[in-house]
PDB file of C-alpha atoms in Angstrom:
ATOM      1  CA  UNK A   1       0.000   0.000   0.000  1.00  0.00           C
ATOM      2  CA  UNK A   2       1.218   3.477  -0.880  1.00  0.00           C
ATOM      3  CA  UNK A   3       1.695   6.122   1.815  1.00  0.00           C
ATOM      4  CA  UNK A   4       2.333   9.847   1.331  1.00  0.00           C
ATOM      5  CA  UNK A   5       4.776  11.142   3.942  1.00  0.00           C
ATOM      6  CA  UNK A   6       4.455  14.939   4.152  1.00  0.00           C
ATOM      7  CA  UNK A   7       7.262  16.157   6.400  1.00  0.00           C
ATOM      8  CA  UNK A   8      10.065  18.730   6.128  1.00  0.00           C
ATOM      9  CA  UNK A   9      12.358  17.444   8.886  1.00  0.00           C
ATOM     10  CA  UNK A  10      14.954  15.328   7.074  1.00  0.00           C
ATOM     11  CA  UNK A  11      15.695  13.202  10.147  1.00  0.00           C
ATOM     12  CA  UNK A  12      12.036  12.334  10.648  1.00  0.00           C
ATOM     13  CA  UNK A  13      11.646  11.671   6.923  1.00  0.00           C
ATOM     14  CA  UNK A  14      14.556   9.233   7.043  1.00  0.00           C
ATOM     15  CA  UNK A  15      13.459   7.438  10.202  1.00  0.00           C
ATOM     16  CA  UNK A  16       9.741   7.262   9.380  1.00  0.00           C
ATOM     17  CA  UNK A  17      10.456   6.354   5.761  1.00  0.00           C
ATOM     18  CA  UNK A  18      12.687   3.446   6.778  1.00  0.00           C
ATOM     19  CA  UNK A  19      10.099   2.276   9.309  1.00  0.00           C
ATOM     20  CA  UNK A  20       7.218   2.388   6.828  1.00  0.00           C
ATOM     21  CA  UNK A  21       9.228   0.671   4.105  1.00  0.00           C
ATOM     22  CA  UNK A  22      10.268  -2.029   6.560  1.00  0.00           C
ATOM     23  CA  UNK A  23       6.607  -2.547   7.445  1.00  0.00           C
ATOM     24  CA  UNK A  24       5.733  -3.267   3.816  1.00  0.00           C
ATOM     25  CA  UNK A  25       4.493   0.130   2.637  1.00  0.00           C
ATOM     26  CA  UNK A  26       5.478   2.010  -0.512  1.00  0.00           C
ATOM     27  CA  UNK A  27       6.415   5.539   0.564  1.00  0.00           C
ATOM     28  CA  UNK A  28       6.327   8.800  -1.381  1.00  0.00           C
ATOM     29  CA  UNK A  29       7.876  11.906   0.169  1.00  0.00           C
ATOM     30  CA  UNK A  30       7.159  15.611  -0.104  1.00  0.00           C
ATOM     31  CA  UNK A  31       8.160  18.558   2.101  1.00  0.00           C
ATOM     32  CA  UNK A  32       6.553  21.578   0.390  1.00  0.00           C
ATOM     33  CA  UNK A  33       2.998  22.249   1.504  1.00  0.00           C
ATOM     34  CA  UNK A  34       1.675  23.291  -1.898  1.00  0.00           C
ATOM     35  CA  UNK A  35       3.083  20.132  -3.510  1.00  0.00           C
ATOM     36  CA  UNK A  36       1.678  18.022  -0.680  1.00  0.00           C
ATOM     37  CA  UNK A  37      -1.789  19.457  -1.288  1.00  0.00           C
ATOM     38  CA  UNK A  38      -1.512  18.747  -5.030  1.00  0.00           C
ATOM     39  CA  UNK A  39      -0.329  15.166  -4.520  1.00  0.00           C
ATOM     40  CA  UNK A  40      -3.077  14.369  -2.022  1.00  0.00           C
ATOM     41  CA  UNK A  41      -5.681  15.972  -4.260  1.00  0.00           C
ATOM     42  CA  UNK A  42      -4.697  14.108  -7.424  1.00  0.00           C
ATOM     43  CA  UNK A  43      -3.379  10.714  -6.263  1.00  0.00           C
ATOM     44  CA  UNK A  44      -4.779   7.714  -4.420  1.00  0.00           C
ATOM     45  CA  UNK A  45      -2.972   6.764  -1.222  1.00  0.00           C
ATOM     46  CA  UNK A  46      -3.795   4.138   1.366  1.00  0.00           C
ATOM     47  CA  UNK A  47      -3.035   6.826   3.964  1.00  0.00           C
ATOM     48  CA  UNK A  48      -1.243  10.144   4.440  1.00  0.00           C
ATOM     49  CA  UNK A  49       1.139  11.015   7.274  1.00  0.00           C
ATOM     50  CA  UNK A  50       0.879  14.808   7.490  1.00  0.00           C
ATOM     51  CA  UNK A  51       3.040  17.237   9.440  1.00  0.00           C
ATOM     52  CA  UNK A  52       1.218  20.461  10.313  1.00  0.00           C
ATOM     53  CA  UNK A  53       4.302  22.701  10.142  1.00  0.00           C
ATOM     54  CA  UNK A  54       5.028  22.526   6.420  1.00  0.00           C
ATOM     55  CA  UNK A  55       6.496  25.436   4.409  1.00  0.00           C
ATOM     56  CA  UNK A  56       4.492  26.890   1.545  1.00  0.00           C
ATOM     57  CA  UNK A  57       1.116  25.850   2.960  1.00  0.00           C
ATOM     58  CA  UNK A  58       0.547  24.663   6.521  1.00  0.00           C
ATOM     59  CA  UNK A  59      -0.809  21.209   7.198  1.00  0.00           C
ATOM     60  CA  UNK A  60      -4.086  22.348   8.744  1.00  0.00           C
ATOM     61  CA  UNK A  61      -4.945  24.373   5.642  1.00  0.00           C
ATOM     62  CA  UNK A  62      -4.025  21.406   3.428  1.00  0.00           C
ATOM     63  CA  UNK A  63      -6.194  19.099   5.515  1.00  0.00           C
ATOM     64  CA  UNK A  64      -9.209  21.398   5.324  1.00  0.00           C
ATOM     65  CA  UNK A  65      -8.824  21.833   1.557  1.00  0.00           C
ATOM     66  CA  UNK A  66      -8.602  18.066   1.020  1.00  0.00           C
ATOM     67  CA  UNK A  67     -11.726  17.380   3.052  1.00  0.00           C
ATOM     68  CA  UNK A  68     -13.611  20.257   1.414  1.00  0.00           C
ATOM     69  CA  UNK A  69     -12.775  18.682  -1.965  1.00  0.00           C
ATOM     70  CA  UNK A  70     -14.170  15.313  -0.869  1.00  0.00           C
ATOM     71  CA  UNK A  71     -10.889  13.524  -0.116  1.00  0.00           C
ATOM     72  CA  UNK A  72     -11.585  10.509   2.135  1.00  0.00           C
ATOM     73  CA  UNK A  73      -8.004   9.218   2.450  1.00  0.00           C
ATOM     74  CA  UNK A  74      -7.192   8.379   6.091  1.00  0.00           C
ATOM     75  CA  UNK A  75      -4.826  10.993   7.521  1.00  0.00           C
ATOM     76  CA  UNK A  76      -2.496  10.718  10.493  1.00  0.00           C
ATOM     77  CA  UNK A  77      -1.332  14.141  11.659  1.00  0.00           C
ATOM     78  CA  UNK A  78       2.164  14.641  13.080  1.00  0.00           C
ATOM     79  CA  UNK A  79       2.990  17.841  14.880  1.00  0.00           C
ATOM     80  CA  UNK A  80       5.230  19.415  17.502  1.00  0.00           C
ATOM     81  CA  UNK A  81       2.235  21.428  18.646  1.00  0.00           C
ATOM     82  CA  UNK A  82       1.116  19.740  21.830  1.00  0.00           C
ATOM     83  CA  UNK A  83      -1.838  21.668  23.276  1.00  0.00           C
ATOM     84  CA  UNK A  84      -5.203  19.971  23.485  1.00  0.00           C
ATOM     85  CA  UNK A  85      -6.911  22.826  21.578  1.00  0.00           C
ATOM     86  CA  UNK A  86      -4.629  22.340  18.562  1.00  0.00           C
ATOM     87  CA  UNK A  87      -5.292  18.618  18.628  1.00  0.00           C
ATOM     88  CA  UNK A  88      -9.032  19.241  18.671  1.00  0.00           C
ATOM     89  CA  UNK A  89      -8.636  21.676  15.761  1.00  0.00           C
ATOM     90  CA  UNK A  90      -6.787  19.031  13.747  1.00  0.00           C
ATOM     91  CA  UNK A  91      -9.407  16.358  14.419  1.00  0.00           C
ATOM     92  CA  UNK A  92     -12.234  18.778  13.620  1.00  0.00           C
ATOM     93  CA  UNK A  93     -10.506  19.661  10.338  1.00  0.00           C
ATOM     94  CA  UNK A  94     -10.724  16.026   9.276  1.00  0.00           C
ATOM     95  CA  UNK A  95      -7.713  14.179  10.682  1.00  0.00           C
ATOM     96  CA  UNK A  96      -8.348  10.519  11.486  1.00  0.00           C
ATOM     97  CA  UNK A  97      -5.737  10.454  14.221  1.00  0.00           C
ATOM     98  CA  UNK A  98      -3.138  12.667  15.839  1.00  0.00           C
ATOM     99  CA  UNK A  99       0.414  11.878  16.985  1.00  0.00           C
ATOM    100  CA  UNK A 100       2.474  14.575  18.766  1.00  0.00           C
ATOM    101  CA  UNK A 101       6.249  14.714  18.380  1.00  0.00           C
ATOM    102  CA  UNK A 102       8.389  13.088  19.620  1.00  0.00           C
ATOM    103  CA  UNK A 103       6.812   9.674  19.082  1.00  0.00           C
ATOM    104  CA  UNK A 104       7.739   6.010  19.023  1.00  0.00           C
ATOM    105  CA  UNK A 105       7.787   4.286  15.636  1.00  0.00           C
ATOM    106  CA  UNK A 106       5.762   1.345  16.954  1.00  0.00           C
ATOM    107  CA  UNK A 107       2.984   3.727  17.954  1.00  0.00           C
ATOM    108  CA  UNK A 108       3.043   5.424  14.549  1.00  0.00           C
ATOM    109  CA  UNK A 109       2.711   2.035  12.823  1.00  0.00           C
ATOM    110  CA  UNK A 110      -0.091   0.948  15.146  1.00  0.00           C
ATOM    111  CA  UNK A 111      -2.064   4.143  14.570  1.00  0.00           C
ATOM    112  CA  UNK A 112      -1.482   3.941  10.815  1.00  0.00           C
ATOM    113  CA  UNK A 113      -2.662   0.333  10.645  1.00  0.00           C
ATOM    114  CA  UNK A 114      -5.739   1.295  12.634  1.00  0.00           C
ATOM    115  CA  UNK A 115      -6.860   4.203  10.428  1.00  0.00           C
ATOM    116  CA  UNK A 116      -6.261   2.138   7.279  1.00  0.00           C
ATOM    117  CA  UNK A 117      -8.343  -0.742   8.671  1.00  0.00           C
ATOM    118  CA  UNK A 118     -11.145   1.595   9.709  1.00  0.00           C
ATOM    119  CA  UNK A 119     -11.181   3.297   6.322  1.00  0.00           C
ATOM    120  CA  UNK A 120     -11.721  -0.069   4.606  1.00  0.00           C
ATOM    121  CA  UNK A 121     -14.315  -1.339   7.082  1.00  0.00           C
ATOM    122  CA  UNK A 122     -12.106  -3.655   9.147  1.00  0.00           C
ATOM    123  CA  UNK A 123     -12.213  -3.097  12.890  1.00  0.00           C
ATOM    124  CA  UNK A 124     -10.258  -6.133  14.102  1.00  0.00           C
ATOM    125  CA  UNK A 125      -6.426  -6.110  14.170  1.00  0.00           C
ATOM    126  CA  UNK A 126      -6.326  -9.088  11.811  1.00  0.00           C
ATOM    127  CA  UNK A 127      -8.221  -9.514   8.531  1.00  0.00           C
ATOM    128  CA  UNK A 128      -9.841 -12.827   7.649  1.00  0.00           C
ATOM    129  CA  UNK A 129     -11.349 -13.855   4.317  1.00  0.00           C
ATOM    130  CA  UNK A 130     -12.577 -17.455   4.292  1.00  0.00           C
ATOM    131  CA  UNK A 131      -9.676 -19.553   5.539  1.00  0.00           C
ATOM    132  CA  UNK A 132      -7.146 -16.837   4.751  1.00  0.00           C
ATOM    133  CA  UNK A 133      -5.833 -14.698   7.617  1.00  0.00           C
ATOM    134  CA  UNK A 134      -3.589 -11.642   7.420  1.00  0.00           C
ATOM    135  CA  UNK A 135      -1.854 -10.076  10.419  1.00  0.00           C
ATOM    136  CA  UNK A 136      -0.666  -6.581   9.376  1.00  0.00           C
ATOM    137  CA  UNK A 137       1.312  -6.047  12.580  1.00  0.00           C
ATOM    138  CA  UNK A 138       3.430  -9.187  12.176  1.00  0.00           C
ATOM    139  CA  UNK A 139       3.172  -9.169   8.351  1.00  0.00           C
ATOM    140  CA  UNK A 140       2.118 -12.810   8.492  1.00  0.00           C
ATOM    141  CA  UNK A 141      -0.285 -14.781   6.298  1.00  0.00           C
ATOM    142  CA  UNK A 142      -1.870 -18.159   6.931  1.00  0.00           C
ATOM    143  CA  UNK A 143      -4.374 -20.387   5.151  1.00  0.00           C
ATOM    144  CA  UNK A 144      -6.411 -22.725   7.328  1.00  0.00           C
ATOM    145  CA  UNK A 145      -3.986 -22.006  10.164  1.00  0.00           C
ATOM    146  CA  UNK A 146      -0.954 -22.976   8.069  1.00  0.00           C
ATOM    147  CA  UNK A 147       1.649 -20.167   7.751  1.00  0.00           C
ATOM    148  CA  UNK A 148       2.580 -19.120   4.224  1.00  0.00           C
ATOM    149  CA  UNK A 149       5.813 -17.453   3.145  1.00  0.00           C
ATOM    150  CA  UNK A 150       5.381 -14.549   0.723  1.00  0.00           C
ATOM    151  CA  UNK A 151       7.788 -12.147  -0.922  1.00  0.00           C
ATOM    152  CA  UNK A 152       7.386  -8.436  -0.007  1.00  0.00           C
ATOM    153  CA  UNK A 153       5.589  -7.683  -3.278  1.00  0.00           C
ATOM    154  CA  UNK A 154       3.281 -10.685  -2.907  1.00  0.00           C
ATOM    155  CA  UNK A 155       2.453  -9.588   0.631  1.00  0.00           C
ATOM    156  CA  UNK A 156       1.718  -6.015  -0.464  1.00  0.00           C
ATOM    157  CA  UNK A 157      -0.625  -7.138  -3.204  1.00  0.00           C
ATOM    158  CA  UNK A 158      -2.445  -9.610  -0.956  1.00  0.00           C
ATOM    159  CA  UNK A 159      -2.710  -7.062   1.849  1.00  0.00           C
ATOM    160  CA  UNK A 160      -4.276  -4.471  -0.452  1.00  0.00           C
ATOM    161  CA  UNK A 161      -6.780  -6.961  -1.862  1.00  0.00           C
ATOM    162  CA  UNK A 162      -7.736  -8.148   1.634  1.00  0.00           C
ATOM    163  CA  UNK A 163      -8.183  -4.614   2.932  1.00  0.00           C
ATOM    164  CA  UNK A 164     -10.512  -4.014  -0.061  1.00  0.00           C
ATOM    165  CA  UNK A 165     -12.176  -7.425  -0.180  1.00  0.00           C
ATOM    166  CA  UNK A 166     -15.629  -5.881  -0.677  1.00  0.00           C
ATOM    167  CA  UNK A 167     -14.904  -4.771  -4.257  1.00  0.00           C
ATOM    168  CA  UNK A 168     -13.129  -5.511  -7.515  1.00  0.00           C
ATOM    169  CA  UNK A 169      -9.749  -3.747  -7.506  1.00  0.00           C
ATOM    170  CA  UNK A 170      -8.553  -2.524 -10.945  1.00  0.00           C
ATOM    171  CA  UNK A 171      -5.129  -3.647 -12.091  1.00  0.00           C
ATOM    172  CA  UNK A 172      -3.868  -0.055 -12.457  1.00  0.00           C
ATOM    173  CA  UNK A 173      -4.845   0.668  -8.841  1.00  0.00           C
ATOM    174  CA  UNK A 174      -2.850  -2.328  -7.635  1.00  0.00           C
ATOM    175  CA  UNK A 175       0.139  -1.211  -9.696  1.00  0.00           C
ATOM    176  CA  UNK A 176      -0.021   2.300  -8.208  1.00  0.00           C
ATOM    177  CA  UNK A 177      -0.199   0.948  -4.655  1.00  0.00           C
ATOM    178  CA  UNK A 178       2.630  -1.572  -5.089  1.00  0.00           C
ATOM    179  CA  UNK A 179       5.152   0.661  -6.833  1.00  0.00           C
ATOM    180  CA  UNK A 180       6.376   4.223  -6.397  1.00  0.00           C
ATOM    181  CA  UNK A 181       6.088   6.711  -9.204  1.00  0.00           C
ATOM    182  CA  UNK A 182       9.838   6.457  -9.850  1.00  0.00           C
ATOM    183  CA  UNK A 183       9.679   2.708 -10.498  1.00  0.00           C
ATOM    184  CA  UNK A 184       9.198   1.291 -13.950  1.00  0.00           C
ATOM    185  CA  UNK A 185       6.091  -0.856 -14.141  1.00  0.00           C
ATOM    186  CA  UNK A 186       6.099  -3.995 -16.245  1.00  0.00           C
ATOM    187  CA  UNK A 187       2.783  -4.447 -18.027  1.00  0.00           C
ATOM    188  CA  UNK A 188       2.344  -8.012 -16.755  1.00  0.00           C
ATOM    189  CA  UNK A 189       3.754  -7.505 -13.234  1.00  0.00           C
ATOM    190  CA  UNK A 190       0.401  -7.706 -11.427  1.00  0.00           C
ATOM    191  CA  UNK A 191      -0.678 -10.797 -13.351  1.00  0.00           C
ATOM    192  CA  UNK A 192       2.594 -12.510 -12.470  1.00  0.00           C
ATOM    193  CA  UNK A 193       2.166 -11.708  -8.765  1.00  0.00           C
ATOM    194  CA  UNK A 194      -1.428 -12.929  -8.768  1.00  0.00           C
ATOM    195  CA  UNK A 195      -0.327 -16.176 -10.406  1.00  0.00           C
ATOM    196  CA  UNK A 196       2.321 -16.733  -7.724  1.00  0.00           C
ATOM    197  CA  UNK A 197      -0.172 -16.042  -4.946  1.00  0.00           C
ATOM    198  CA  UNK A 198      -2.624 -18.545  -6.411  1.00  0.00           C
ATOM    199  CA  UNK A 199       0.058 -21.223  -6.440  1.00  0.00           C
ATOM    200  CA  UNK A 200       0.933 -20.523  -2.809  1.00  0.00           C
ATOM    201  CA  UNK A 201      -2.514 -19.857  -1.337  1.00  0.00           C
ATOM    202  CA  UNK A 202      -5.008 -21.640  -3.577  1.00  0.00           C
ATOM    203  CA  UNK A 203      -6.004 -21.182  -7.191  1.00  0.00           C
ATOM    204  CA  UNK A 204      -9.558 -20.024  -6.428  1.00  0.00           C
ATOM    205  CA  UNK A 205      -8.685 -17.449  -3.794  1.00  0.00           C
ATOM    206  CA  UNK A 206      -8.177 -14.495  -6.147  1.00  0.00           C
ATOM    207  CA  UNK A 207     -10.757 -14.179  -8.901  1.00  0.00           C
ATOM    208  CA  UNK A 208     -10.079 -12.338 -12.152  1.00  0.00           C
ATOM    209  CA  UNK A 209     -12.909 -10.162 -13.460  1.00  0.00           C
ATOM    210  CA  UNK A 210     -11.723  -9.662 -17.011  1.00  0.00           C
ATOM    211  CA  UNK A 211     -11.726  -6.024 -18.048  1.00  0.00           C
ATOM    212  CA  UNK A 212     -12.266  -4.888 -14.457  1.00  0.00           C
ATOM    213  CA  UNK A 213      -9.613  -6.285 -12.113  1.00  0.00           C
ATOM    214  CA  UNK A 214      -9.291  -8.701  -9.209  1.00  0.00           C
ATOM    215  CA  UNK A 215     -11.382  -9.580  -6.179  1.00  0.00           C
ATOM    216  CA  UNK A 216     -10.382 -11.802  -3.304  1.00  0.00           C
ATOM    217  CA  UNK A 217     -12.475 -14.475  -1.647  1.00  0.00           C
ATOM    218  CA  UNK A 218     -15.714 -13.883  -3.546  1.00  0.00           C
ATOM    219  CA  UNK A 219     -16.148 -17.619  -4.105  1.00  0.00           C
ATOM    220  CA  UNK A 220     -15.877 -18.141  -0.348  1.00  0.00           C
ATOM    221  CA  UNK A 221     -18.257 -15.406   0.751  1.00  0.00           C
TER     222      UNK A 221
END
């Protein structure tokens, strides 16, 4: 899943970026507020990590503009501003959660997983579709209680499909979520990954809707 990290502190960008990448996310970075607003307004992200103290346009203004334009992407606000009134202002502007600096990386990941789950209709910490179970915290997958070993790209694809198991996910959407804009995308990359997942998890688990995309577990629901 693709995350936009909007932060102008290079140390935080490095540390948070490494943490998110290690947790299986694809991360895009931007430090200028006006560019952050444009990216969030024109791209699809699984979530946005937004610092309020950005140059060019402050994070609270960006947040309000996104929500006014109908953006429903889950947003985790980071800020050095610690007063309760500023936190309330951020939540009222449309933030899904709020994390004051300094923070622990484990807490950031936990809050991010939570707002992503909520945004896709999953309240529990693990996601289950039929006999398939995904644990986002441990990045583990099992079928019928049997652990399965996946590559990072296979895990990312499966995780996105399971988070969105109520709909058919277009191939281009999967490609955007699995790869950064700087990466070259092979035309058959998604089909190859789906084929590998079927061999590992079961051939009927991921259904192809030709001309539309992929849906997971529909035969089991």
